[in-house]
Coordinates of C-alpha atoms in Angstrom, one line a residue:
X1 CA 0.0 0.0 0.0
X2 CA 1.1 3.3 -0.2
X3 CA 1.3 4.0 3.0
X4 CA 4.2 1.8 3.6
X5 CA 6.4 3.2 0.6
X6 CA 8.5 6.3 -0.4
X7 CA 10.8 8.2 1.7
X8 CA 7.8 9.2 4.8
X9 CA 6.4 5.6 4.7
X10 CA 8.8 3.8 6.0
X11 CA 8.0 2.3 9.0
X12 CA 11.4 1.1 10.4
X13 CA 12.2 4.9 11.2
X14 CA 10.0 7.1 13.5
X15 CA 6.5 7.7 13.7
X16 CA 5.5 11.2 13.9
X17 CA 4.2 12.8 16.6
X18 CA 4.5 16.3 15.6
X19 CA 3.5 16.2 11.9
X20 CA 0.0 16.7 10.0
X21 CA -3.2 14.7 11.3
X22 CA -3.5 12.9 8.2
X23 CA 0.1 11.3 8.3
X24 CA -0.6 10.7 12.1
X25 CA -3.8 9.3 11.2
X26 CA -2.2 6.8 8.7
X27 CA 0.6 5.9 11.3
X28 CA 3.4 7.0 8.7
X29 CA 6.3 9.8 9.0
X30 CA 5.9 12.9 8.1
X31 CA 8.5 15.5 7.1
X32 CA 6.3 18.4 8.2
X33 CA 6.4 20.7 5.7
X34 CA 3.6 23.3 6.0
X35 CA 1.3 24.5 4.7
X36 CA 1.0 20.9 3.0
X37 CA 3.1 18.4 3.7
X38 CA 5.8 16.7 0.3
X39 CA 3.4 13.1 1.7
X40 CA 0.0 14.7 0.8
X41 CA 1.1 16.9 -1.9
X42 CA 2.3 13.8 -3.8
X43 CA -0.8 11.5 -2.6
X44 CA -3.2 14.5 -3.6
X45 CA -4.7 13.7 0.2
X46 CA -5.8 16.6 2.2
X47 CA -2.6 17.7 4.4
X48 CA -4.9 19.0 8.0
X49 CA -2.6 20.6 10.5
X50 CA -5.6 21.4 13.1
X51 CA -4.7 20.5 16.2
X52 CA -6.6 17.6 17.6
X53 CA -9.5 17.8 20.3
X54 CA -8.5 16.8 23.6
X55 CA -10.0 13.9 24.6
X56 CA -12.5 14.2 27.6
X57 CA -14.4 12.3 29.5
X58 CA -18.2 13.7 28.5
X59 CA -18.9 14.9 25.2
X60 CA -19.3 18.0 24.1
X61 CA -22.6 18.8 22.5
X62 CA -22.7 19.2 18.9
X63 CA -22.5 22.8 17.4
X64 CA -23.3 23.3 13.7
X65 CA -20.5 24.7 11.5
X66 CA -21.0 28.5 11.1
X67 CA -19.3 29.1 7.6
X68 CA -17.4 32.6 6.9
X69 CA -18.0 34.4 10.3
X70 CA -16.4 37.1 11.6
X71 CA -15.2 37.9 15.0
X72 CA -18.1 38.5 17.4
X73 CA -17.7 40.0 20.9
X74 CA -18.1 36.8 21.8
X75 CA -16.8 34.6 19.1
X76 CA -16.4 31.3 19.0
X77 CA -12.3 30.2 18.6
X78 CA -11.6 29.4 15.1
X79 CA -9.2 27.0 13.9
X80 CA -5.6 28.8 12.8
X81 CA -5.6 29.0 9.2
X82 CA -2.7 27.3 6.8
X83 CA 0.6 29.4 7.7
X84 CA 4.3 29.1 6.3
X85 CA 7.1 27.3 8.6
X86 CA 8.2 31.4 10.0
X87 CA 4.6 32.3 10.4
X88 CA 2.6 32.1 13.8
X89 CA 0.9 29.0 14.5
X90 CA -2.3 31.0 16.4
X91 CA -2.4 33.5 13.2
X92 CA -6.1 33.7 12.1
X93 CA -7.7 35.8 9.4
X94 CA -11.2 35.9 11.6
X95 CA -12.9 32.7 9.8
X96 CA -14.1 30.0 11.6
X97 CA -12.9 26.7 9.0
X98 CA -14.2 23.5 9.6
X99 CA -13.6 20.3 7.9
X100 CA -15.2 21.2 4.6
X101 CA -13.1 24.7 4.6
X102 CA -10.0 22.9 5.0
X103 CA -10.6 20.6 1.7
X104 CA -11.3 23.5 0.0
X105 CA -8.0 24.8 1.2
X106 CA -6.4 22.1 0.1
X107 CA -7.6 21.7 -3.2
X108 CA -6.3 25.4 -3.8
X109 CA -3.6 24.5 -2.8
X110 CA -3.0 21.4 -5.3
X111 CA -5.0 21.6 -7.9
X112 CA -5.5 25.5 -8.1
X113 CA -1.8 26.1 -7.2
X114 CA -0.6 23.6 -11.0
X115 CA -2.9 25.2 -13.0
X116 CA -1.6 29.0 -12.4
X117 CA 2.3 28.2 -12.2
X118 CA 4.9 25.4 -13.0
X119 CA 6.4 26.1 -9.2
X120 CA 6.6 23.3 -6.7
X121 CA 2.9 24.2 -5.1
X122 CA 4.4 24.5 -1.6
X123 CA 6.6 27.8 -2.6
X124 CA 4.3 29.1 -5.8
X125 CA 2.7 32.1 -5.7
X126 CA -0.6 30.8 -4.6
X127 CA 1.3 29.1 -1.8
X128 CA 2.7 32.5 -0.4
X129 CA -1.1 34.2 -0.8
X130 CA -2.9 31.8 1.2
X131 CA 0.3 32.9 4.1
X132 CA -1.3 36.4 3.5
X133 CA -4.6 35.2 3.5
X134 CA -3.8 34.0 7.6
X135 CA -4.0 37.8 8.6
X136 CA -6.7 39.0 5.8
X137 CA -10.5 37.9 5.5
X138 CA -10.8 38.8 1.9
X139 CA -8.0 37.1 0.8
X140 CA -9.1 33.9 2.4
X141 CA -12.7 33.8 1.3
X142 CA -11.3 34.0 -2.2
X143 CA -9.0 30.9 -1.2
X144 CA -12.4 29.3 0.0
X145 CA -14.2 30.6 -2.7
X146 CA -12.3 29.0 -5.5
X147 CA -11.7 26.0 -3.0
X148 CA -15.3 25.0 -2.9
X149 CA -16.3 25.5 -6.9
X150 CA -13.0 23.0 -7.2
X151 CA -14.4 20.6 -4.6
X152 CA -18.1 21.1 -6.5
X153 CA -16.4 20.6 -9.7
X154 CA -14.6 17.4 -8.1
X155 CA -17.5 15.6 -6.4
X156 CA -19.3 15.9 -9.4
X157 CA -17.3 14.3 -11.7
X158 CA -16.8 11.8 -9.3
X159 CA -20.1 11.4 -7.8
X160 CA -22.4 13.0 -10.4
X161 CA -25.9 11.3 -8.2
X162 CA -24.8 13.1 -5.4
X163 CA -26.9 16.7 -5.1
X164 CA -24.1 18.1 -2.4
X165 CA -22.6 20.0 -5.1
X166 CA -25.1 22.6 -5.2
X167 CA -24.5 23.5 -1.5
X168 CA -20.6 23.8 -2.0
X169 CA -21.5 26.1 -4.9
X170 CA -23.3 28.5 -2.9
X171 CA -21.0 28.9 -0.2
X172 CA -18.6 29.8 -2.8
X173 CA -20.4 32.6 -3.9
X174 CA -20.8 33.4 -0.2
X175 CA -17.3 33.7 0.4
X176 CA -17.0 35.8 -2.8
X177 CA -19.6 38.1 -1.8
X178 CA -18.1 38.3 1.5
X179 CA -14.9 39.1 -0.1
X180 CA -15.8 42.3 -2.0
X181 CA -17.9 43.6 1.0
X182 CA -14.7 43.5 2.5
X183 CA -12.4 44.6 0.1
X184 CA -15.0 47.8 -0.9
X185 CA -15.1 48.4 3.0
X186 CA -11.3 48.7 2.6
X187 CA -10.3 50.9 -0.6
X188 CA -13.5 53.5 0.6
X189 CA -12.1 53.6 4.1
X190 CA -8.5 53.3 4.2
X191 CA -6.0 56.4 3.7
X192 CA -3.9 55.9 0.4
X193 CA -1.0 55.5 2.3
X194 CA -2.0 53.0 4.5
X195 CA -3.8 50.6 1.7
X196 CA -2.3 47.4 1.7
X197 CA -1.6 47.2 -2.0
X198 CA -0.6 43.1 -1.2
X199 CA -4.0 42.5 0.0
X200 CA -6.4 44.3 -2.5
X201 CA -4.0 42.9 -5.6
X202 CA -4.3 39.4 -4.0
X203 CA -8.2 39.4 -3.6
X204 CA -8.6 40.9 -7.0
X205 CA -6.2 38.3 -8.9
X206 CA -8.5 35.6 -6.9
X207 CA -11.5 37.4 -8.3
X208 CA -10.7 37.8 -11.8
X209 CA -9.6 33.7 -12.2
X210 CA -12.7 32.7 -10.2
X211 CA -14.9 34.7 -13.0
X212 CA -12.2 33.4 -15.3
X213 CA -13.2 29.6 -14.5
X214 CA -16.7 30.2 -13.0
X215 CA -18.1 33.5 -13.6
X216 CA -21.7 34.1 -15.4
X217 CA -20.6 36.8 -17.5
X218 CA -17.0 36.8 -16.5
X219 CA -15.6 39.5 -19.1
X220 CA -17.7 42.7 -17.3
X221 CA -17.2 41.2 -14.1
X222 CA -13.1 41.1 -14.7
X223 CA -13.3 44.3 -16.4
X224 CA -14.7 45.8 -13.6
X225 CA -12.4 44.8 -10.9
X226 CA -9.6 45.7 -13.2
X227 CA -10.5 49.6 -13.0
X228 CA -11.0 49.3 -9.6
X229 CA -6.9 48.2 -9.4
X230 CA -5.9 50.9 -11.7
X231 CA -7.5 53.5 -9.2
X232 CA -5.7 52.1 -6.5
X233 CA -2.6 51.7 -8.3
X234 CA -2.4 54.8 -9.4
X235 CA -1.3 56.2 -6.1
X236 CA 1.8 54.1 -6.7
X237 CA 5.1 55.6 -8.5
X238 CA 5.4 53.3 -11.2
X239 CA 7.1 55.4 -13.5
X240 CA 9.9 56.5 -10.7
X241 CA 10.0 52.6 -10.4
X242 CA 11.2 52.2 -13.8
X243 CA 13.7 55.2 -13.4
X244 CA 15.7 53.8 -10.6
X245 CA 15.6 50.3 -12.7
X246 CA 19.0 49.2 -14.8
X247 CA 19.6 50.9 -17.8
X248 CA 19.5 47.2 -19.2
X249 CA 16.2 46.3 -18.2
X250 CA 13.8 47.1 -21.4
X251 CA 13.3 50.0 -23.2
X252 CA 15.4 53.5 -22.5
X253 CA 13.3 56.1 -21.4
X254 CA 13.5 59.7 -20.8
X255 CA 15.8 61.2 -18.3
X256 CA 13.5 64.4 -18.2
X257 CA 11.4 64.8 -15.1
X258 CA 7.4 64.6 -16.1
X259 CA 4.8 66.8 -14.4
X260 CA 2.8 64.1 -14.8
X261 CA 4.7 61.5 -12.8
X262 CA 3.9 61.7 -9.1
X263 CA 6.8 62.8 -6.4
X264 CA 7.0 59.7 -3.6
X265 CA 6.0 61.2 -0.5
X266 CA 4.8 59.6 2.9
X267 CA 1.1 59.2 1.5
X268 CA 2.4 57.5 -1.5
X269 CA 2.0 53.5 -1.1
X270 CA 4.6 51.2 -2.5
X271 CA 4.7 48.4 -4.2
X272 CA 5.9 45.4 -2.8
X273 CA 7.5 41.7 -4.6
X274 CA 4.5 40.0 -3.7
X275 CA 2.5 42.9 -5.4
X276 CA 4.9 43.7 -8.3
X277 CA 4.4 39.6 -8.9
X278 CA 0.9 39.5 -9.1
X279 CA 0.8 43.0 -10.9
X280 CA 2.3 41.0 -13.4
X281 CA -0.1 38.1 -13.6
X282 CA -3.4 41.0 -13.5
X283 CA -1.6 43.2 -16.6
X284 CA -1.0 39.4 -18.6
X285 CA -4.6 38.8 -17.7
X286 CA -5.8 42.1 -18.9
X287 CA -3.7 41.5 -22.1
X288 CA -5.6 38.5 -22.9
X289 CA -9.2 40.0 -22.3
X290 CA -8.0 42.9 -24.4
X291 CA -7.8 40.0 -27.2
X292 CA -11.9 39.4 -26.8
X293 CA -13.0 43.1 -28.0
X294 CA -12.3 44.3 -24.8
X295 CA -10.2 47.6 -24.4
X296 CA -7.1 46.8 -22.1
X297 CA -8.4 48.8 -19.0
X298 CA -5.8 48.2 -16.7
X299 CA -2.6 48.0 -19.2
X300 CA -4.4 51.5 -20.6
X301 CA -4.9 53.2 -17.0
X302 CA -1.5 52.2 -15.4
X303 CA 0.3 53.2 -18.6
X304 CA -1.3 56.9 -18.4
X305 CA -0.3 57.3 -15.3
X306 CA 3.5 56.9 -15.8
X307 CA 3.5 59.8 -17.9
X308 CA 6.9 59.6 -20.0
X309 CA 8.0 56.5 -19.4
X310 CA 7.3 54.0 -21.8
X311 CA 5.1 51.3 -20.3
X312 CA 6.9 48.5 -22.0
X313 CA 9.8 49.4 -19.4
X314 CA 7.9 49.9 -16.1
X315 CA 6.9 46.2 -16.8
X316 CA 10.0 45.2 -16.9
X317 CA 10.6 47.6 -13.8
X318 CA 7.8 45.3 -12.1
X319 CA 9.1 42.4 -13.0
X320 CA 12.4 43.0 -11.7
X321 CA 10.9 43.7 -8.2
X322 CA 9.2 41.1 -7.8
X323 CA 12.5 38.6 -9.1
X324 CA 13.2 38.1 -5.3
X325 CA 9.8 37.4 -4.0
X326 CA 10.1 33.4 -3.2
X327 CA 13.3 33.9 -1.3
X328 CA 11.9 36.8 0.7
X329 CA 8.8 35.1 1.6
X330 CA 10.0 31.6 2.3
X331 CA 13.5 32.9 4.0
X332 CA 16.5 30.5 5.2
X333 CA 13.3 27.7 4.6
X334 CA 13.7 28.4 0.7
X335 CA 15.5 25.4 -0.6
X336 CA 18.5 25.9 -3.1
X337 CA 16.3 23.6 -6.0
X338 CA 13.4 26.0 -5.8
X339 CA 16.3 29.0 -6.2
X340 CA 17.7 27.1 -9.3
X341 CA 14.3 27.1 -10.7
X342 CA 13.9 30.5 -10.4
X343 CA 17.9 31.0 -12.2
X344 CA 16.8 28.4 -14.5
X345 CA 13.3 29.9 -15.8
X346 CA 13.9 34.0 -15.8
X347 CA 14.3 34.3 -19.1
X348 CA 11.2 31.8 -19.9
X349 CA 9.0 34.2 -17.7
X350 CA 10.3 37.3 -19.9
X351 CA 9.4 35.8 -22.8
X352 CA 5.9 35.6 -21.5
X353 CA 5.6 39.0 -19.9
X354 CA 6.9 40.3 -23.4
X355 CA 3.9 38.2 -25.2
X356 CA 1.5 39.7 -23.2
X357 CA 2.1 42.8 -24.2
X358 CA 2.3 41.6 -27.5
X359 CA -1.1 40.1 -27.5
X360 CA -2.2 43.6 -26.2
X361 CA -0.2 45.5 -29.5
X362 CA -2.3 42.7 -31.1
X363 CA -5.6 43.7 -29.9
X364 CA -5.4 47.3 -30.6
X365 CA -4.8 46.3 -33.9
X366 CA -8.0 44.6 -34.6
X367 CA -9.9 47.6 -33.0
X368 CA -8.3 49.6 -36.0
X369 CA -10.8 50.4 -38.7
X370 CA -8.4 52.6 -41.2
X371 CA -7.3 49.9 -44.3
X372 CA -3.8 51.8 -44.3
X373 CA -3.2 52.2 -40.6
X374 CA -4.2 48.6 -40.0
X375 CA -1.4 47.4 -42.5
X376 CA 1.0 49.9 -41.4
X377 CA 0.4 48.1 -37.7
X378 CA 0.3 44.8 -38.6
X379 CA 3.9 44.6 -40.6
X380 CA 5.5 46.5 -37.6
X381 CA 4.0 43.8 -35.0
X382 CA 5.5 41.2 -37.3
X383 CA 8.7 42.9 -36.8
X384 CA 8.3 43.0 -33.2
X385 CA 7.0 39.4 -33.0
X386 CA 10.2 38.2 -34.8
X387 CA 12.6 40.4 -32.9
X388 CA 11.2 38.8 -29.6
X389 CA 12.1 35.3 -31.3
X390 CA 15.4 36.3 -31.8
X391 CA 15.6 38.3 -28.4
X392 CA 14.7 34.3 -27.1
X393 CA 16.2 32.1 -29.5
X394 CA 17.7 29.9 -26.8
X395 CA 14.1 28.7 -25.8
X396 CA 12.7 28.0 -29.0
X397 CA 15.8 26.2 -30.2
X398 CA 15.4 24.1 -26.8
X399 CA 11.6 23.7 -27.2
X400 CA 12.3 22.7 -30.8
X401 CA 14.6 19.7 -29.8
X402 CA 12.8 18.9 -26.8
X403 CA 9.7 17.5 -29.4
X404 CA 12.5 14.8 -30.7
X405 CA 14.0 13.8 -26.8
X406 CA 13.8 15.6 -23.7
X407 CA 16.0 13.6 -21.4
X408 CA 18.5 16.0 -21.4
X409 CA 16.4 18.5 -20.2
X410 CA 15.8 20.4 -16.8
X411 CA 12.0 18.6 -16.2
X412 CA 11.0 22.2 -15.1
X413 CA 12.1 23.9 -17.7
X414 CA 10.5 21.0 -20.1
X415 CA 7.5 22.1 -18.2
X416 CA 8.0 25.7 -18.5
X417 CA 7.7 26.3 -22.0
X418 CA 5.3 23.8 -23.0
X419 CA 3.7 26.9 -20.9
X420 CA 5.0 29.6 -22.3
X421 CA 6.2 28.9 -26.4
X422 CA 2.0 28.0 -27.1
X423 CA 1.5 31.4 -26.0
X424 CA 3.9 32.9 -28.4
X425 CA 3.0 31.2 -30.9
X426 CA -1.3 32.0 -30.2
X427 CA -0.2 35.6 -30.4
X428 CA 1.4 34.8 -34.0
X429 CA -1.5 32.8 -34.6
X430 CA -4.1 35.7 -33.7
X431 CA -2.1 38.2 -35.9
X432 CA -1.6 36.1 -39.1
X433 CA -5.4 35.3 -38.5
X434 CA -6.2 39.6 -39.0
X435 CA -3.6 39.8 -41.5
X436 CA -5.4 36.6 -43.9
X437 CA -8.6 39.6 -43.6
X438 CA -6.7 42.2 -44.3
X439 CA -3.4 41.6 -46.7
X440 CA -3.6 39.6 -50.0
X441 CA -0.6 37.3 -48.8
X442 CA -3.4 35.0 -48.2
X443 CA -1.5 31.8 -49.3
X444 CA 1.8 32.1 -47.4
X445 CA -0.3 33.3 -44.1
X446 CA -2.3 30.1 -44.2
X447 CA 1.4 27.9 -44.4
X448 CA 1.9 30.3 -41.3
X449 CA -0.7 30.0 -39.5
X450 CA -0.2 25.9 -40.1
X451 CA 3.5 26.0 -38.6
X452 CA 1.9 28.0 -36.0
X453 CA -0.8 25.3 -35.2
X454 CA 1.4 22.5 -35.6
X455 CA 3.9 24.0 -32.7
X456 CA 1.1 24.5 -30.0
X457 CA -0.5 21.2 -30.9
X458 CA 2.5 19.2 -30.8
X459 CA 4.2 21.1 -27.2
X460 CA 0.5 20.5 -25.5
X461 CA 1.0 17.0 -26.4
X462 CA 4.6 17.0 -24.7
X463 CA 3.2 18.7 -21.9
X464 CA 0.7 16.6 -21.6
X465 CA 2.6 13.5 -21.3
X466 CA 4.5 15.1 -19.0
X467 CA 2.2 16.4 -16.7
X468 CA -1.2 15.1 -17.5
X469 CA -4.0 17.9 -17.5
X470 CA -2.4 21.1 -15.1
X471 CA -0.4 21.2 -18.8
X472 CA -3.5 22.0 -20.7
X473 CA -5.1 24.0 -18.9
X474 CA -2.5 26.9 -18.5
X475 CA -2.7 26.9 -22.1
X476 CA -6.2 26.2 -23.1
X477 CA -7.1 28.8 -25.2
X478 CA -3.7 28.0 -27.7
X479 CA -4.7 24.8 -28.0
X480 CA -8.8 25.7 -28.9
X481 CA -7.0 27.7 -31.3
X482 CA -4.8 25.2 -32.9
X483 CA -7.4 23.1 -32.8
X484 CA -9.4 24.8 -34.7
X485 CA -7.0 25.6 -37.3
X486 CA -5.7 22.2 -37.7
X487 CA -6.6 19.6 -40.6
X488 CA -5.2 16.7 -38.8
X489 CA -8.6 14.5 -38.1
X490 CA -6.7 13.1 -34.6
X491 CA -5.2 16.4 -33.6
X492 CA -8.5 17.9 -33.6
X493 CA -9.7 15.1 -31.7
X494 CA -7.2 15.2 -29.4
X495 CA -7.6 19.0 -28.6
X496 CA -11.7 18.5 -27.9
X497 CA -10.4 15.1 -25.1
X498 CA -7.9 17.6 -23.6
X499 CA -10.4 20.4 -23.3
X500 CA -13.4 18.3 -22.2
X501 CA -11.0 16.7 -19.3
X502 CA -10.4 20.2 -17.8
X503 CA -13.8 20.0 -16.2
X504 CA -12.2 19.8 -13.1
X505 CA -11.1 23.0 -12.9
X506 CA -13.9 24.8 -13.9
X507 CA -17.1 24.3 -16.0
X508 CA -16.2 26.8 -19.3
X509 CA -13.7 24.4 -20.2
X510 CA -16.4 21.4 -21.2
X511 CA -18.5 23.7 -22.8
X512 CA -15.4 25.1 -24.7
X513 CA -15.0 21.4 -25.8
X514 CA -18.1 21.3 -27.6
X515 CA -18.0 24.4 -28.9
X516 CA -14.5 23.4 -30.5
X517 CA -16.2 20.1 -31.7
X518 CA -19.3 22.5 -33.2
X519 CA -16.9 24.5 -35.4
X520 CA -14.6 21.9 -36.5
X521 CA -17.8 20.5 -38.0
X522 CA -18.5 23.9 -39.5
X523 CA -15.9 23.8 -41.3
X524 CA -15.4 20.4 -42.5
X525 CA -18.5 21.0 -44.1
X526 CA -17.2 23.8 -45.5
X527 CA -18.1 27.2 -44.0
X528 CA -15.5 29.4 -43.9
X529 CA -15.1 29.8 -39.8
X530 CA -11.3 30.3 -39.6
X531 CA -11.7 33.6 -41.9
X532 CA -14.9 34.6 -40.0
X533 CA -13.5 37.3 -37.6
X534 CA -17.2 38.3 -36.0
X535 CA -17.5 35.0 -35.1
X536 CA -14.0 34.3 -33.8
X537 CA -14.3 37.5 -31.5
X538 CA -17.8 35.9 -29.9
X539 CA -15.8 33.2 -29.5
X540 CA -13.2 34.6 -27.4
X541 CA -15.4 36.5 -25.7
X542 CA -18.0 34.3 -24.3
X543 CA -15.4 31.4 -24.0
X544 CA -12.7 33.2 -21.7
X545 CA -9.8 30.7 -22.1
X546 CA -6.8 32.1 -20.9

């Protein structure tokens, strides 16, 4: 049985009598690693570091489980919430969890924490949000929120009789709700200066991929909580941000001083790594939902407000910030691997921070109605999607021989730009798809578009034998793409299994499946879907595939 193999099963050394209740539970070792333990991270079990009741002699009477409270005068003592190995064991955010809370903490921390990042999910970024989440309610009732909708999503694939499901679904929209009371209570109430940007950039990142993956009508809703950062954010120098940055990182900007860039004073709130990080993953978000018709709102405010300084290089700024997040968050208990990683993958994650931006270049493009301006944009994106090839050629020479063998390979950096080349490649893919409605090339953009296809199509299936489905589903929206543009009878196939098994993580991605399945058999029968742009921009905006 499992129990009795691998490194903390071993029964011939000590049992533990300090580690998680589920390894003490199962009488095995346990190495103790919090918030999840390397035993229930690799058994996908629920890792519960509660501590146990003490046993009494009479019962206590039953008391039913009170779900997102808040601290009353007299409130009851809730259990301490998930914490990192230097954070306080008796930490607690003011939620009472109870059995059902600490599954949904568990599932974001497995199968949330795989699908966002290729990080070991003890020390990736969701692992170092749910330590901030200990001290602030919002943050945690977005933990829960998207916790519970993976645990309805779960039980129902694997119990579809059972009518649970709709219950779990609620109380995550509870905890949501709960979430933006707070985090309105917080941005009306609290002096700029004292905002805590970490806090308000956590919640919203939670919010936009919980309308990402289970949202109504996510786009407005995303939208929406995107010009609600670029208010807040505005109080933040970003443009001084990118003046104090290397004259090597990005583009060169003006030495001039700008009326219009703020002077930091002691009202001005700064930016931290944890919130230059995920400033990073809400400005790659907002690139892509620029991509469905939608006008980049927070790319478009935040650049505005750096006044001179091209926003192209306070990205870069932002991105250098936030390079030594992992080690400041996890200390001395940040293990030299995890560092490697972060060496070994740098210039993979600038190759994606550059794409988004590209995507974004891309999308103001198609909102371009003037025949001559359009063509004058699209052939200086080509250039600029050919420099950033050469800028990377290392990683697309590497991805390129990694389709033939990969045992040479660093497995995480294998699994990195499975990630990250598809997403190149989609933006090529989206641009070659305005240029076949707008040039006369027409012929050698469909051999491009192929080559295109053919690269996302054949990395997802690397990744995907690597790494079963947390590979497709950071790059689902490539691969409906490619596999709508593909010819290949068992590549489009394929691409409608991968996508239909992603109902785990959130309902949009079966009904994306059949969608893909609806216009493959468009245009087998011959209507002309791939040329169709109306229909393509429906597509992307009602199926939000990121």
């Amino acid at each position: 049985m499992d129990e009795h193999a691998g490194p903390f099963g071993n029964r011939s050394g000590p049992r533990s009598r300090t580690g998680c209740l589920t390894c003490r539970g199962k009488k095995v070792k346990c190495d103790e690693t919090r918030p999840v333990c390397l035993r229930c991270a690799r058994l996908s079990r629920t890792c519960d570091w509660t501590q146990p009741p003490r046993k009494t002699p009479s019962r206590r009477p039953f008391r039913p489980r009170v779900r997102g409270s808040y601290p009353s005068p007299n409130p009851a003592t809730p259990c301490p919430c998930p914490c990192p190995p230097q954070a306080s064991e008796s930490s607690a955010c003011g939620l009472e969890l109870d059995s059902h809370c600490h599954e949904a903490i568990a599932l974001y921390q497995t199968l949330f924490a795989v699908s966002v990042d290729t990080k070991n999910p003890a020390y990736s970024l969701p692992a170092i949000i749910l330590t901030k989440a200990a001290s602030a309610p919002s943050v945690m009732n977005m933990v829960l929120a998207i916790g519970h909708q993976l645990s309805t999503t779960h039980s129902a694939r694997k119990h579809p009789q059972e009518h649970t499901t709709g219950t779990r679904s609620l109380v995550a929209v509870d905890h949501y709700c709960q979430a933006l009371q707070l985090l309105g209570e917080a941005t009306v109430s609290t002096p700029g200066a004292l905002l805590d940007l970490d806090v308000i950039l956590a919640t919203v990142w939670l919010m936009a991929v919980y309308e990402q993956r289970f949202g109504e009508q996510p786009i407005p809703a995303i939208t929406a909580h995107f010009r609600g950062v670029a208010a807040a954010l505005k109080m933040v120098n970003l443009g001084e941000l990118a003046r104090t940055a290397p004259d090597g990182a990005g583009d060169y900007c003006r030495t001039s001083s700008s009326s219009s860039t703020a002077t930091v004073t002691a009202t001005t709130p700064e930016l931290s790594c944890l919130g230059a990080r995920i400033l990073l993953f809400l400005v790659n978000m907002d690139a892509r939902v620029a991509c469905r018709g939608f006008r980049g709102i927070l790319n478009t405010a935040l650049a505005e407000s750096v006044g001179d300084v091209p926003w192209p290089r306070v990205l870069v700024a932002v991105h250098e910030k936030s390079y030594p997040l992992h080690q400041v968050a996890w200390g001395d208990d940040y293990p030299t691997a995890e560092i490697l990683y972060d060496i070994e993958h740098k210039s993979a994650f600038d190759l994606l921070r550059d794409t988004s931006q590209l995507r974004l270049l891309i999308a103001e493009l198609s909102w371009t109605r003037d025949s001559e301006q359009k063509l004058a944009k699209l052939a200086a994106i080509h250039v600029k999607i050919q420099a950033l090839r050469r800028q990377h050629a290392e990683l697309f020479i590497i991805s390129e021989r990694m389709l033939d063998s990969d045992q040479n390979l660093s497995p995480g950096l294998a699994t990195t730009l499975c990630w990250v080349i598809p997403h190149y490649h989609l933006a090529a893919l989206h641009l070659l798809r305005i240029a076949t409605a707008t040039d006369h090339h027409v012929t050698d953009n469909q051999n491009r578009r192929a080559t295109c296809s053919q690269s996302i199509l054949q990395l997802a299936m690397r990744g995907f034998q690597r790494e079963g489905a947390p590979a497709i589903v950071r790059i689902a929206l490539p691969l409906f793409l490619a596999g709508l543009e593909t010819c290949d009878a068992f590549r489009q196939q394929w691409a409608v299994d991968r996508l239909r098994e992603l109902s785990r993580f959130g309902p949009r991605y079966e009904a994306s499946a059949l969608l893909l399945k609806e216009l493959q058999a468009r245009r087998l029968s011959g209507a002309r879907t791939e040329q169709d742009s109306d229909l393509l921009q429906s597509i992307l905006s009602e199926q939000v595939l990121m």
